[in-house]
XYZ file of C-alpha atoms in Angstrom:
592
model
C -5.451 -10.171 -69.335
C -6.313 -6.836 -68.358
C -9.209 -8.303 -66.251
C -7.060 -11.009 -64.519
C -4.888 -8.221 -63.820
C -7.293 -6.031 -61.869
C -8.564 -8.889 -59.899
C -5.167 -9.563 -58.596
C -4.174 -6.679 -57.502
C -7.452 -6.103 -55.702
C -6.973 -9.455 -54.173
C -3.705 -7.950 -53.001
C -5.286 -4.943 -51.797
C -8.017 -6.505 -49.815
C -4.581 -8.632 -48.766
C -2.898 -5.976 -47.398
C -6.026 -4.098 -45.841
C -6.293 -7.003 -44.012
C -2.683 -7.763 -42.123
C -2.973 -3.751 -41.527
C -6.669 -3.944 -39.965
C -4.934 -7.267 -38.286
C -2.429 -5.682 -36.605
C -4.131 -2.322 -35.688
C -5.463 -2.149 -32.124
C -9.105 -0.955 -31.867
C -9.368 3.000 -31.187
C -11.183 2.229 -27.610
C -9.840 -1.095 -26.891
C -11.626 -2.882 -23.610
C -9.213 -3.067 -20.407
C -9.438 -5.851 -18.199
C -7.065 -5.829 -15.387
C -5.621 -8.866 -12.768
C -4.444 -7.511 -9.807
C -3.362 -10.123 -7.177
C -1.751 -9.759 -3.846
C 1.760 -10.303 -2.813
C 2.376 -12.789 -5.782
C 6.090 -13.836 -6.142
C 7.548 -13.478 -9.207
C 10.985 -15.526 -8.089
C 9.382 -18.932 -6.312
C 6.986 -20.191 -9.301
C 3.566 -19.192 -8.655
C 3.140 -18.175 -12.333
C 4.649 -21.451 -13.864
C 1.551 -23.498 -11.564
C -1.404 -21.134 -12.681
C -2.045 -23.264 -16.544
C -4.516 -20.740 -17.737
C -2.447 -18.083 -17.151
C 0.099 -19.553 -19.154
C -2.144 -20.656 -22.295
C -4.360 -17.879 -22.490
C -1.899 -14.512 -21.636
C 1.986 -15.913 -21.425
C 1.864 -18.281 -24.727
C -1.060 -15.527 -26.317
C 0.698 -12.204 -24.801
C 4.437 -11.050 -23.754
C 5.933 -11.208 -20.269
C 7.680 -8.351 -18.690
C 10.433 -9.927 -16.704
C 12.090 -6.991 -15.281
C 8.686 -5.086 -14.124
C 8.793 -2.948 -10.986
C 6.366 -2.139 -8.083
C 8.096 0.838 -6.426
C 7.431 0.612 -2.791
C 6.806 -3.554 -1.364
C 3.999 -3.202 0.275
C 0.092 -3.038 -0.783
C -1.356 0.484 -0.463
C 1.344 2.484 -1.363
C 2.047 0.551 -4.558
C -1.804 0.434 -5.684
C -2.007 3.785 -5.725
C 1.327 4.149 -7.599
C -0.428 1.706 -9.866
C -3.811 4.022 -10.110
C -2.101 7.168 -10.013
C 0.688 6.958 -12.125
C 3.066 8.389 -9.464
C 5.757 7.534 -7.109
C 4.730 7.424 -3.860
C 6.797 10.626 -2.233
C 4.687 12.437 -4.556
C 1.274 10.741 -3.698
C 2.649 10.897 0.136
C 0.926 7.780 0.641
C 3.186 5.817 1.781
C 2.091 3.148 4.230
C -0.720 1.087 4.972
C -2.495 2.535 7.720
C -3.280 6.544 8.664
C -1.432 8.696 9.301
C 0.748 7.275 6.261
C -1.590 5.562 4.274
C -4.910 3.991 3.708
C -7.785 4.906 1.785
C -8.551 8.274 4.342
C -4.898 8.973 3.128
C -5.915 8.414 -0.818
C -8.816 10.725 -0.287
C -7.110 13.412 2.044
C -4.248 14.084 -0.818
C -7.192 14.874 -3.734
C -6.617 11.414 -5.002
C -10.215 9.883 -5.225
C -10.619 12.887 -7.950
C -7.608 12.150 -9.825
C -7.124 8.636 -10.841
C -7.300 5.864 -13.778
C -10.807 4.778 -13.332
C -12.398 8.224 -12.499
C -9.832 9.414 -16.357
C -11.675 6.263 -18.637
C -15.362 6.840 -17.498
C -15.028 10.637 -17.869
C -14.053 9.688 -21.338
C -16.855 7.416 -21.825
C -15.823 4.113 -20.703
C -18.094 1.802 -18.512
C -15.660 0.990 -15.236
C -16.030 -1.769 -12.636
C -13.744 -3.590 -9.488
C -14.080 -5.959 -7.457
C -11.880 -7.331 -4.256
C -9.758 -5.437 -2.648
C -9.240 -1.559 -3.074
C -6.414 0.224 -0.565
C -5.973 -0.995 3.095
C -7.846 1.230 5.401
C -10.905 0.373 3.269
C -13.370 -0.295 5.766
C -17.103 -1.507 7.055
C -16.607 2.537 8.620
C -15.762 5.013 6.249
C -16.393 2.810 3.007
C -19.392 5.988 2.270
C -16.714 8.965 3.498
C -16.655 9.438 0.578
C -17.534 6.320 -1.570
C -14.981 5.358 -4.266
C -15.518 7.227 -7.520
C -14.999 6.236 -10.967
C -16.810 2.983 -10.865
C -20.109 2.502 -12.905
C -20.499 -0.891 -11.018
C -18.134 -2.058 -7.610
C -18.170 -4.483 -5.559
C -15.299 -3.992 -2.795
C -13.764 -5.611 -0.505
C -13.564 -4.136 3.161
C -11.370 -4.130 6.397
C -11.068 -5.777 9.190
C -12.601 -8.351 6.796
C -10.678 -7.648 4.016
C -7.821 -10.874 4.257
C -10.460 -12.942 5.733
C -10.889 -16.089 2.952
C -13.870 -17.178 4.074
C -15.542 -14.195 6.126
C -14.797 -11.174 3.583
C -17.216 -8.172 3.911
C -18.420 -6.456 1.036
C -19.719 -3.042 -0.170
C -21.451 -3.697 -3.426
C -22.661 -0.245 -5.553
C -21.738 1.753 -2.396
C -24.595 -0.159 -0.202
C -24.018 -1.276 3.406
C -21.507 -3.976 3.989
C -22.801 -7.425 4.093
C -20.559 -10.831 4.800
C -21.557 -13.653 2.659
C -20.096 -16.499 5.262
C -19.004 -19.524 4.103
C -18.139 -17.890 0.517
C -14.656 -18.112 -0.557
C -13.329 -14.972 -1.711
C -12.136 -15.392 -4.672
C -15.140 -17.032 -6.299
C -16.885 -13.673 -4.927
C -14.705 -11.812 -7.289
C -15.247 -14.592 -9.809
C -18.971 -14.433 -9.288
C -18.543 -10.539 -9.611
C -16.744 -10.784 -12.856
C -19.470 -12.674 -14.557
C -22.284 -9.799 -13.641
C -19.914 -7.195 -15.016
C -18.742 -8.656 -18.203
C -22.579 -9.100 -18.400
C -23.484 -5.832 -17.965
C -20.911 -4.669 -20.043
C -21.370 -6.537 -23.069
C -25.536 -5.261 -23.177
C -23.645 -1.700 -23.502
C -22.174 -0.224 -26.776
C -19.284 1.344 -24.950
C -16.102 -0.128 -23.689
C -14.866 -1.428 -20.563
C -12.525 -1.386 -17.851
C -12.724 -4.237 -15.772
C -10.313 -4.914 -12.316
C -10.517 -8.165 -11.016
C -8.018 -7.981 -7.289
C -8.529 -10.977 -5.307
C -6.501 -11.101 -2.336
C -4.320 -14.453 -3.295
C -2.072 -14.800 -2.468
C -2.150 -12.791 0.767
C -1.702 -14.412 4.081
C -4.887 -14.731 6.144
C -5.154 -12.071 8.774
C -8.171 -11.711 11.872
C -10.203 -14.318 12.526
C -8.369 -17.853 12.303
C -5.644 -16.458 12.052
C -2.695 -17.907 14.995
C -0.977 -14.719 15.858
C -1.869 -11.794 13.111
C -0.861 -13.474 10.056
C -0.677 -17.263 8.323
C -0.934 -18.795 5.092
C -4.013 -18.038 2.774
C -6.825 -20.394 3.504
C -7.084 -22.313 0.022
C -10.939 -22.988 -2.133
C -11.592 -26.959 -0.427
C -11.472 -28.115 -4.350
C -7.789 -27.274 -4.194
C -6.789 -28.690 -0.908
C -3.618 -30.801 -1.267
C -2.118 -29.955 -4.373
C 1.759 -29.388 -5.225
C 2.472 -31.760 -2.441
C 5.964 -32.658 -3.681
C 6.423 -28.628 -4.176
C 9.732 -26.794 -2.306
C 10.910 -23.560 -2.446
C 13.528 -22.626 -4.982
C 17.072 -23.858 -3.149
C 18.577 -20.565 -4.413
C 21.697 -19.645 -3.817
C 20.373 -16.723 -1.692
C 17.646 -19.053 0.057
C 18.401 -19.249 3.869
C 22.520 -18.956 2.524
C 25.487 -20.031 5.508
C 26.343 -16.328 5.800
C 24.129 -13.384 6.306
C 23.223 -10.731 3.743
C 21.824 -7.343 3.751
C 22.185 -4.314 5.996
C 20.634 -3.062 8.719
C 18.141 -5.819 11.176
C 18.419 -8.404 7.647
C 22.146 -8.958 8.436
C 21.530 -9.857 12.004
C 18.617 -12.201 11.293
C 19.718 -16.137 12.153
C 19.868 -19.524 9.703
C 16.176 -20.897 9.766
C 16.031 -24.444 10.599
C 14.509 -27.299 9.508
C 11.355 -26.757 11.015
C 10.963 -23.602 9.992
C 11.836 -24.638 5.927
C 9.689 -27.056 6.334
C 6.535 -24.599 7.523
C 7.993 -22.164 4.878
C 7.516 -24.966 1.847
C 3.868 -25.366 3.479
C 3.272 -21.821 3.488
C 4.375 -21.404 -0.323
C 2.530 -24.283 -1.190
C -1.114 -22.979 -0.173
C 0.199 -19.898 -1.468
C 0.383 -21.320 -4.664
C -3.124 -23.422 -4.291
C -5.182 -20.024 -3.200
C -3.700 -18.812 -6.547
C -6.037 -21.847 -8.415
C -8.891 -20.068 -7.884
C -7.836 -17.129 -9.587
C -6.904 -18.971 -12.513
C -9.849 -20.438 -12.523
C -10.961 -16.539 -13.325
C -8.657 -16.334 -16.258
C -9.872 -18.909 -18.034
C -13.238 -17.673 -17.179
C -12.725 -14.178 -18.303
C -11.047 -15.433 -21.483
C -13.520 -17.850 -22.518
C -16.529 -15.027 -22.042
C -14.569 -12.598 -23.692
C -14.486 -14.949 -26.937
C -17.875 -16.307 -26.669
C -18.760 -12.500 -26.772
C -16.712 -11.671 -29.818
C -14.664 -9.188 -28.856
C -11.815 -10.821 -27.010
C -9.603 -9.934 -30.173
C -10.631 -6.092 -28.816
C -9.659 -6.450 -25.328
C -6.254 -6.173 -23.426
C -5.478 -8.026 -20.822
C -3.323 -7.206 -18.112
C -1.645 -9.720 -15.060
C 0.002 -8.050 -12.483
C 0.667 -7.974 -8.432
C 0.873 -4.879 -6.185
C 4.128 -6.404 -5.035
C 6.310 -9.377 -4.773
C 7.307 -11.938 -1.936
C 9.912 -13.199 -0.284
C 10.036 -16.560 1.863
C 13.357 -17.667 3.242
C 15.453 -15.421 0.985
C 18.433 -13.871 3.319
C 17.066 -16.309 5.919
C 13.453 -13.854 6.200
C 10.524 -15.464 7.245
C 7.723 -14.837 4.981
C 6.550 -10.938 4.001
C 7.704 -8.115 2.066
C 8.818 -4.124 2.529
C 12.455 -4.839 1.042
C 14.342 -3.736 -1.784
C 15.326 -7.089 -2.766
C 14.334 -8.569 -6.315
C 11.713 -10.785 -4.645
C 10.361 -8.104 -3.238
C 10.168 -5.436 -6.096
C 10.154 -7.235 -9.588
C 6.623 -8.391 -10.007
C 4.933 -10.575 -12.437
C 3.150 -8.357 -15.293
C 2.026 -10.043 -18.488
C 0.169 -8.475 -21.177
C -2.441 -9.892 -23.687
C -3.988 -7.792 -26.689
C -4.785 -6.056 -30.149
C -1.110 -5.837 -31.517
C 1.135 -7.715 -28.427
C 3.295 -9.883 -29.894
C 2.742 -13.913 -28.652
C 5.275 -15.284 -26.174
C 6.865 -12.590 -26.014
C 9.337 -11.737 -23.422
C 11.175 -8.576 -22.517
C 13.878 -7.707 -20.172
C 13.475 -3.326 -20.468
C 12.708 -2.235 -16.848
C 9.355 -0.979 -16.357
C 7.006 0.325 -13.299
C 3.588 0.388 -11.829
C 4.428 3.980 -12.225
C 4.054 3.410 -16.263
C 0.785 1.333 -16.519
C -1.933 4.495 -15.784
C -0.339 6.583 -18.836
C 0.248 3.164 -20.728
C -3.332 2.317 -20.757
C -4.397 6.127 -21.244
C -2.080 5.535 -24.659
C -3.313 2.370 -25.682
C -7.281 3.775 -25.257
C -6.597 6.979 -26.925
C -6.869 9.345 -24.266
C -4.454 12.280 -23.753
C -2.446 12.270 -21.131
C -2.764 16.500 -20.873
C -1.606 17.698 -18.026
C -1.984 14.758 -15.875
C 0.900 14.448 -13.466
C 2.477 11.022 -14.377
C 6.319 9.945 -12.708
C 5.944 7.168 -15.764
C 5.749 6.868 -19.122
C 3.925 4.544 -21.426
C 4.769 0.994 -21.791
C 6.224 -0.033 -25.523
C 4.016 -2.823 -25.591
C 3.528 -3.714 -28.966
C 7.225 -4.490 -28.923
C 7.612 -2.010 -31.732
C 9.187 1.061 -30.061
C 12.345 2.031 -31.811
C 13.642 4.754 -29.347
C 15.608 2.769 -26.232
C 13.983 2.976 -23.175
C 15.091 4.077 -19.635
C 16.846 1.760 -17.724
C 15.671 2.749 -13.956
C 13.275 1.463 -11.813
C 13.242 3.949 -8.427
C 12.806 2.165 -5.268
C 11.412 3.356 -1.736
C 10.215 2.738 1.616
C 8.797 3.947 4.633
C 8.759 2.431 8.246
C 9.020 -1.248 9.449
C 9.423 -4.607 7.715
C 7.216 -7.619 9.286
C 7.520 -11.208 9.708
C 4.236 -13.143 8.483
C 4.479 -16.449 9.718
C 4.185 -18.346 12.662
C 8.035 -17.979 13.427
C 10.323 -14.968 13.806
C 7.940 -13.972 17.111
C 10.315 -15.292 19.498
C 11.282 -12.388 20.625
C 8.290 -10.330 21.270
C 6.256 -9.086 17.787
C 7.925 -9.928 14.975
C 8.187 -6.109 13.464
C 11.630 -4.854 12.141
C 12.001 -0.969 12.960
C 13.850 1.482 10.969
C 13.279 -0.442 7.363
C 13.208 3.263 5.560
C 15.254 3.502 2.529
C 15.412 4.359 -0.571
C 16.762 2.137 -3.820
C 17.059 2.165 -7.361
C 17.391 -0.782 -10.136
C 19.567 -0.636 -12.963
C 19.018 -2.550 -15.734
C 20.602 -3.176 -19.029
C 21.962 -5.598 -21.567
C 25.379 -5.399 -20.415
C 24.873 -4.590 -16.755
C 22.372 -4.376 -13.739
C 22.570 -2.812 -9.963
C 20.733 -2.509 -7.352
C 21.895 0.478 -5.267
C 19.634 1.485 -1.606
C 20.864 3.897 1.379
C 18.858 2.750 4.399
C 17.951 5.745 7.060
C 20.328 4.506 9.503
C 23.046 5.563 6.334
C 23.966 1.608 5.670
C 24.432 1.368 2.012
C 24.072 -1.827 -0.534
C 24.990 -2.108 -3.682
C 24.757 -5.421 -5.498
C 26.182 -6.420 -9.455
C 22.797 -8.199 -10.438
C 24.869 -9.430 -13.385
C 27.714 -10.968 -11.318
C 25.455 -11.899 -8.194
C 21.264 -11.783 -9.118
C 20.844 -13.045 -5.274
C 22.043 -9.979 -4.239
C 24.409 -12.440 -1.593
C 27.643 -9.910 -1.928
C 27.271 -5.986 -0.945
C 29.833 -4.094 -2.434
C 29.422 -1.716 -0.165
C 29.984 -3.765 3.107
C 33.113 -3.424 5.565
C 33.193 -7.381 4.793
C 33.302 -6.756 1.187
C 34.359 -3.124 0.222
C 37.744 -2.969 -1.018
C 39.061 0.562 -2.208
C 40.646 -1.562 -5.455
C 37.460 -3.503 -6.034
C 36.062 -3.359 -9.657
C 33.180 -4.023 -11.478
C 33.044 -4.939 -14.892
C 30.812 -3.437 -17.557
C 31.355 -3.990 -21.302
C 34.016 -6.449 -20.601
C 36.144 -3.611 -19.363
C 36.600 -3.112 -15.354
C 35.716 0.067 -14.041
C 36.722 1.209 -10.687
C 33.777 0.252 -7.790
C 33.844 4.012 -6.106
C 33.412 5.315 -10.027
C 29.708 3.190 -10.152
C 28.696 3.778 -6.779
C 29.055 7.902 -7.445
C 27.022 7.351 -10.518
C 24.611 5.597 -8.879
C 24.783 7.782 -5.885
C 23.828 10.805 -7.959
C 21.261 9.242 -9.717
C 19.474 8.220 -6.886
C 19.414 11.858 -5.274
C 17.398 12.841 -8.794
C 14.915 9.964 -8.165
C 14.559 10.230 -4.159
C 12.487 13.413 -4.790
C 12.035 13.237 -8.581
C 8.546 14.379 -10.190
C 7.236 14.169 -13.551
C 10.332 14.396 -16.014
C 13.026 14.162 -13.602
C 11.990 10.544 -12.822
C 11.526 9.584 -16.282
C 14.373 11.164 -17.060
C 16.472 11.882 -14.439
C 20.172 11.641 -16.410
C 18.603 14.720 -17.905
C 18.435 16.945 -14.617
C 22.363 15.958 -14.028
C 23.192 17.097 -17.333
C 20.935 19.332 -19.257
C 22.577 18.959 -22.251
C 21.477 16.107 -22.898
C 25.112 14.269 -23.970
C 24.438 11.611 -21.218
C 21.234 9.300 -21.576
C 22.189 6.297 -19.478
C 24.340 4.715 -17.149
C 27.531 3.502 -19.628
C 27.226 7.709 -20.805
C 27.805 8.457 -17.260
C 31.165 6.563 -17.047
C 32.561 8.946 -19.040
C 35.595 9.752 -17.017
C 34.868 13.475 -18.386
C 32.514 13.627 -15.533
C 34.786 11.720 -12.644
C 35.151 15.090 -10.767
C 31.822 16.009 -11.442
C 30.389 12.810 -10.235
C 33.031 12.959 -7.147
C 31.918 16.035 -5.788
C 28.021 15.413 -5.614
C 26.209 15.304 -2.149
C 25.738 11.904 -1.327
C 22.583 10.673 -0.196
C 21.543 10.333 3.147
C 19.291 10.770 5.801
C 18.871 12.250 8.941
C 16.091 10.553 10.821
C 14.464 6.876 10.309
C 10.559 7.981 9.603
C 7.589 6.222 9.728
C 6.261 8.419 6.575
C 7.657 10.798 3.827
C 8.768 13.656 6.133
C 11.501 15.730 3.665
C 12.910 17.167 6.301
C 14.487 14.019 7.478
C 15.834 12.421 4.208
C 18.854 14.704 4.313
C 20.304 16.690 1.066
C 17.892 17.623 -1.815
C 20.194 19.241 -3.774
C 22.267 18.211 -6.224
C 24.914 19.874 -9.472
C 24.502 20.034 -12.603
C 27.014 19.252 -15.127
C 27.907 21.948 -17.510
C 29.496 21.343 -20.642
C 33.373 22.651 -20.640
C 33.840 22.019 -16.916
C 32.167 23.340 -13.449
C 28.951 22.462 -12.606
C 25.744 24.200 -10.885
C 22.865 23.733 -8.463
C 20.352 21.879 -9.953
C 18.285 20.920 -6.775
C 15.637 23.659 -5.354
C 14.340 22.908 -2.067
C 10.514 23.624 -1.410
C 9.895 22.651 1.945
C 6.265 23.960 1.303
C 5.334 21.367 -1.417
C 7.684 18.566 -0.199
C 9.361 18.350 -3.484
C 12.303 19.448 -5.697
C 11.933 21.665 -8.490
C 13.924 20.586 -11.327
C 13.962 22.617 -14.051
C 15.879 21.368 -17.316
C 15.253 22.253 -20.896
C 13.552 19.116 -21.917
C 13.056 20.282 -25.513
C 16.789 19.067 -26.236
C 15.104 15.571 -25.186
C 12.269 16.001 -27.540
C-alpha cells in the first residue's frame, strides 16, 4: 500500500513538473522577427497569407489594436528598434535632413539599439531586406550597421526595386542579383542564417523585412510609384478580390481635415485600378508566406521551434480608397496606424486575440523581458508587452500618434494636378482605447482638430470637432451615461499635450504627470467632474508653424498644470529648448 502510494504521488510529481516546465518559456528564448512593409491591417492581407494563419494566428495570439506611431517607414522602424517615440529619436522622416539612416547614425542611434542590446548579451543576430530608407549603394560602410553577426541588406535607390534590389551582404560592396525576386533573396537569406545559427550553442535573433507589400519605386516604375511587382508563380491570383466596401471607402461626403476634406469621389476607373493595386498587393505578400512556412518548418525539423518566438508585424499600415485617398500612408487614420502584430511562442496562449492597445514603442523592452535582459537604464517611451496573456495589472489605454511633413499619393492617379504630394500633413494624434470606449483625437499644424467616437463611428466618417458637426450640446456616451462632448475633448486635449513631448514615464504614463497623486489612472478617472475646472483651464494644444521635421519651437505650448489634490493646480511642463524635450518630473514611486 505504502509502495503504491509513493509511486503515485511521484507520478503526480513528475505530473506537475511537467505542465510547469510546459508552460515556462526558456531563459534565452530564440527571436525571430517578420517585418513587412506597408501591410494593411483593415483590407485582408492577413486573412489571404494561409501559413500565417496555421502556423502563428491559430498557434499564437493576435494583437488587434497594435500601434505604429508615426505612418510612414523610417521613422516607425526605428521606433520599432529603439523603443522610442520618434520626437525623442528626432527621426522623423524618410529622407535627410529628417530622417534616413545618416539621421539614425547622426542621433547616437547605431550604438544604442535592439540588435547591438542581444549580441552584447550573447546572442547571435542577423537581417535581411530592408533596413531604414536612406540606406544606400553610398554610405552603406559610413559607418556599417552594427549589431549584426551576419546581414544581408537591402539598399537604395534599389531598395523597392522587385526584381533589381541591390544588396550589401556582411558589409561587402553592393552587388544586384538581376532577375532575382526579392523576397526569395530574403527567403534564400533566411535559410543560411537559421543554418548558421543552429551549428552555434547560443541563441538567435533573426529579422526577416521583405519589402511586400511596398509599391514598386525607380526603374519600371510609371511615375515614382505603382503596385509591387508580384513572384511570376503568383501572377493572377485573388482575381474575384475587391476592396472592403466600407462604410468609410470612397463615402458620398468628405471626411477629415485639412487637404483630406477637399480631396474628390474616385470614380470607377480609379476603384477599379485601386482593386488591382490591392490585389498584387496581396499576391507579393505570397512570397512571404511562403517564408513562414519555411521558417516554421526548419525551426521544428531543428528541435527547437517550441524555444523560439515568433513575431509578425508591419512598420505601418495602408490605406487605399478610404476618405476617397488614393493609395499611401502618413495619416492618423486606423488604416494607417493599427498594424497587424501576431505573436507565436514558449507560453502565448493559441488563438488568442486581444484588444489592449499596444506600440512599436513596446516591442524593444518586450523582447529584452521575454530574453532576460535588463532593461537598466535604457531609455524606452514603452513598456513590455503582457504577452503570455497572464498580466493581472490593467494596462494603459494610449497609443500616441505623430507626424511630420507631407502625405503622398502612390498610384497612377491623384497626379492630375501637378505631383501628387499633400503639404502641411504635420500633426499630432492619440488613440484611446478601452472596453467601454475608444477616440481618436489629432490637432493638425494648420490648428484643424478631429476627434472621432471609434465606438459609435470605427470609420472615423463623423468629426466631432467639425463646423459641420460640432454642436455645443453634443454628447458622447461612455458607460451608458452621456457626457458632455467639450468635457472629452479637454481630457483628451490635455492628455495629448503630456504625450506630444512625453519621454520615458510620462508616455507610459502620462495620467500620472497631470496628477501626481496618482487618484486618476485612465480616461473614465479623468471624467471626474472634480477635475472639470482643472481640465477647462489647460493650454490647449497647438502649433505655430507646419514643419517638415520635429522643430519644438514650432509645435506651440509645452507646458501644462498639474492637478493638486484639494483644488488649484501647478506647472507641470518645463521647457528645455536645449534638449528639445519636457522635463516631467512626478513621484512615480506612488505608481510603483
Amino acid at each position: 500500500m505504502a509502495l503504491r502510494l509513493s509511486r503515485s504521488l511521484l507520478a503526480s510529481s513528475l505530473l506537475f513538473s511537467a505542465i510547469l516546465l510546459a508552460d515556462a518559456a526558456p531563459s534565452h528564448p530564440n527571436i525571430v522577427f517578420i517585418l513587412t512593409d506597408d501591410q494593411d491591417n483593415h483590407m485582408g492581407s492577413l486573412q489571404h497569407m494561409p501559413s500565417l494563419q496555421k502556423h502563428l494566428v491559430h498557434q499564437g495570439t493576435t494583437f488587434e489594436r497594435h500601434y505604429c506611431s508615426t505612418a510612414i517607414c523610417c521613422p516607425s522602424r526605428v521606433s520599432l528598434w529603439t523603443g522610442q517615440l520618434a520626437h525623442n529619436t528626432n527621426v522623423t522622416n524618410v529622407n535627410p535632413p529628417w530622417g534616413g539612416y545618416p539621421k539614425f547614425v547622426q542621433n547616437g542611434y547605431n550604438d544604442h539599439h535592439l540588435a547591438l542590446w542581444l549580441q552584447q548579451s550573447g546572442y547571435n543576430t542577423y537581417y535581411v531586406g530592408k533596413l531604414f530608407n536612406a540606406h544606400t549603394i553610398y554610405n552603406y560602410d559610413s559607418p556599417h550597421v552594427s549589431g549584426y553577426t551576419q546581414s544581408n541588406f537591402f539598399l537604395d535607390p534599389f531598395t523597392y526595386q522587385y526584381y533589381n534590389v541591390s544588396t550589401t551582404k556582411n558589409g561587402a560592396p553592393p552587388t544586384n542579383p538581376v532577375g532575382k525576386y526579392s523576397t526569395d533573396i530574403v527567403a534564400e537569406s533566411a535559410n543560411e542564417f537559421l543554418d548558421h545559427a543552429l551549428q552555434d550553442d547560443s541563441p538567435f535573433f533573426i529579422t526577416l523585412a521583405p519589402i511586400a507589400p511596398h509599391a514598386l519605386v525607380g526603374e519600371g516604375s510609371l511615375g515614382g510609384f505603382d503596385p509591387p511587382q508580384v513572384a511570376e508563380r503568383h501572377e493572377g491570383l485573388f482575381p474575384e478580390y475587391k476592396i472592403p466596401r466600407t462604410p468609410n471607402f470612397n463615402p458620398d461626403s468628405p471626411s477629415g481635415v485639412s487637404w483630406v476634406s477637399k480631396l474628390p469621389k474616385l470614380n470607377d476607373t480609379v476603384l477599379d485600378y485601386n482593386d488591382e493595386y490591392q490585389r498584387r498587393r496581396l499576391r507579393s505578400l505570397q512570397a512571404v508566406d511562403e517564408i513562414v512556412e519555411s521558417v516554421v518548418d526548419r525551426l521544428e525539423q531543428a528541435g527547437v521551434l517550441g524555444d523560439t518566438f515568433i513575431f509578425y508585424t508591419s512598420d505601418n499600415g495602408y490605406h487605399i480608397g478610404q476618405h476617397r485617398l488614393h493609395p499611401g500612408k502618413t495619416c492618423g487614420f486606423e488604416t494607417d496606424i493599427n498594424v497587424p502584430l501576431v505573436v507565436r511562442g514558449p507560453g502565448v496562449p493559441a488563438q488568442r486575440v486581444t484588444q489592449v492597445p499596444s506600440s512599436h514603442t513596446d516591442l524593444a523592452p518586450t523582447i529584452l523581458q521575454i530574453v532576460g535582459i535588463e532593461i537598466g537604464d535604457k531609455k524606452f517611451d514603452g513598456t513590455p508587452i503582457d504577452i503570455h496573456g497572464k498580466d493581472t495589472e490593467p494596462r494603459s489605454e494610449h497609443a500616441a500618434v505623430e507626424f511630420w511633413g507631407f502625405g503622398l499619393a502612390e498610384s497612377l492617379f491623384g497626379r492630375e494636378n501637378g505631383p501628387p504630394i499633400y503639404l502641411n500633413n504635420t500633426y499630432k494624434g492619440l488613440r484611446i482605447e478601452a472596453e467601454s470606449y475608444g477616440f481618436y483625437y489629432s490637432v493638425w499644424c494648420s490648428n484643424e482638430k478631429e476627434l472621432y467616437d471609434m465606438k459609435a463611428d470605427p470609420g472615423q466618417l463623423h468629426n466631432l470637432l467639425s463646423s459641420k458637426e460640432s454642436d455645443i450640446d453634443a454628447t458622447i456616451t461612455i458607460d451608458g451615461k452621456q457626457w458632455p462632448l467639450e468635457k472629452v475633448a479637454d481630457r483628451l486635449d490635455a492628455l495629448m499635450m503630456v504625450l506630444k513631448s512625453c519621454k520615458q514615464q510620462s508616455c507610459t504614463h502620462p495620467w500620472k504627470s497631470l496628477h501626481p497623486s496618482g487618484d486618476v489612472r485612465n480616461f473614465h478617472d479623468a471624467l471626474s467632474t472634480e477635475y472639470d475646472d482643472f481640465y477647462n483651464e489647460q493650454v490647449k494644444v497647438s502649433f505655430t508653424n507646419c514643419e517638415a521635421g520635429y522643430i519644438i519651437e514650432s509645435e506651440g505650448p509645452q507646458g501644462f498644470h498639474t492637478f493638486e489634490v484639494g483644488g488649484g493646480h501647478a506647472d507641470g511642463g518645463i521647457y528645455d529648448t536645449s534638449e528639445q524635450q519636457v522635463l516631467i518630473n512626478p513621484d512615480w514611486s506612488l505608481w510603483e
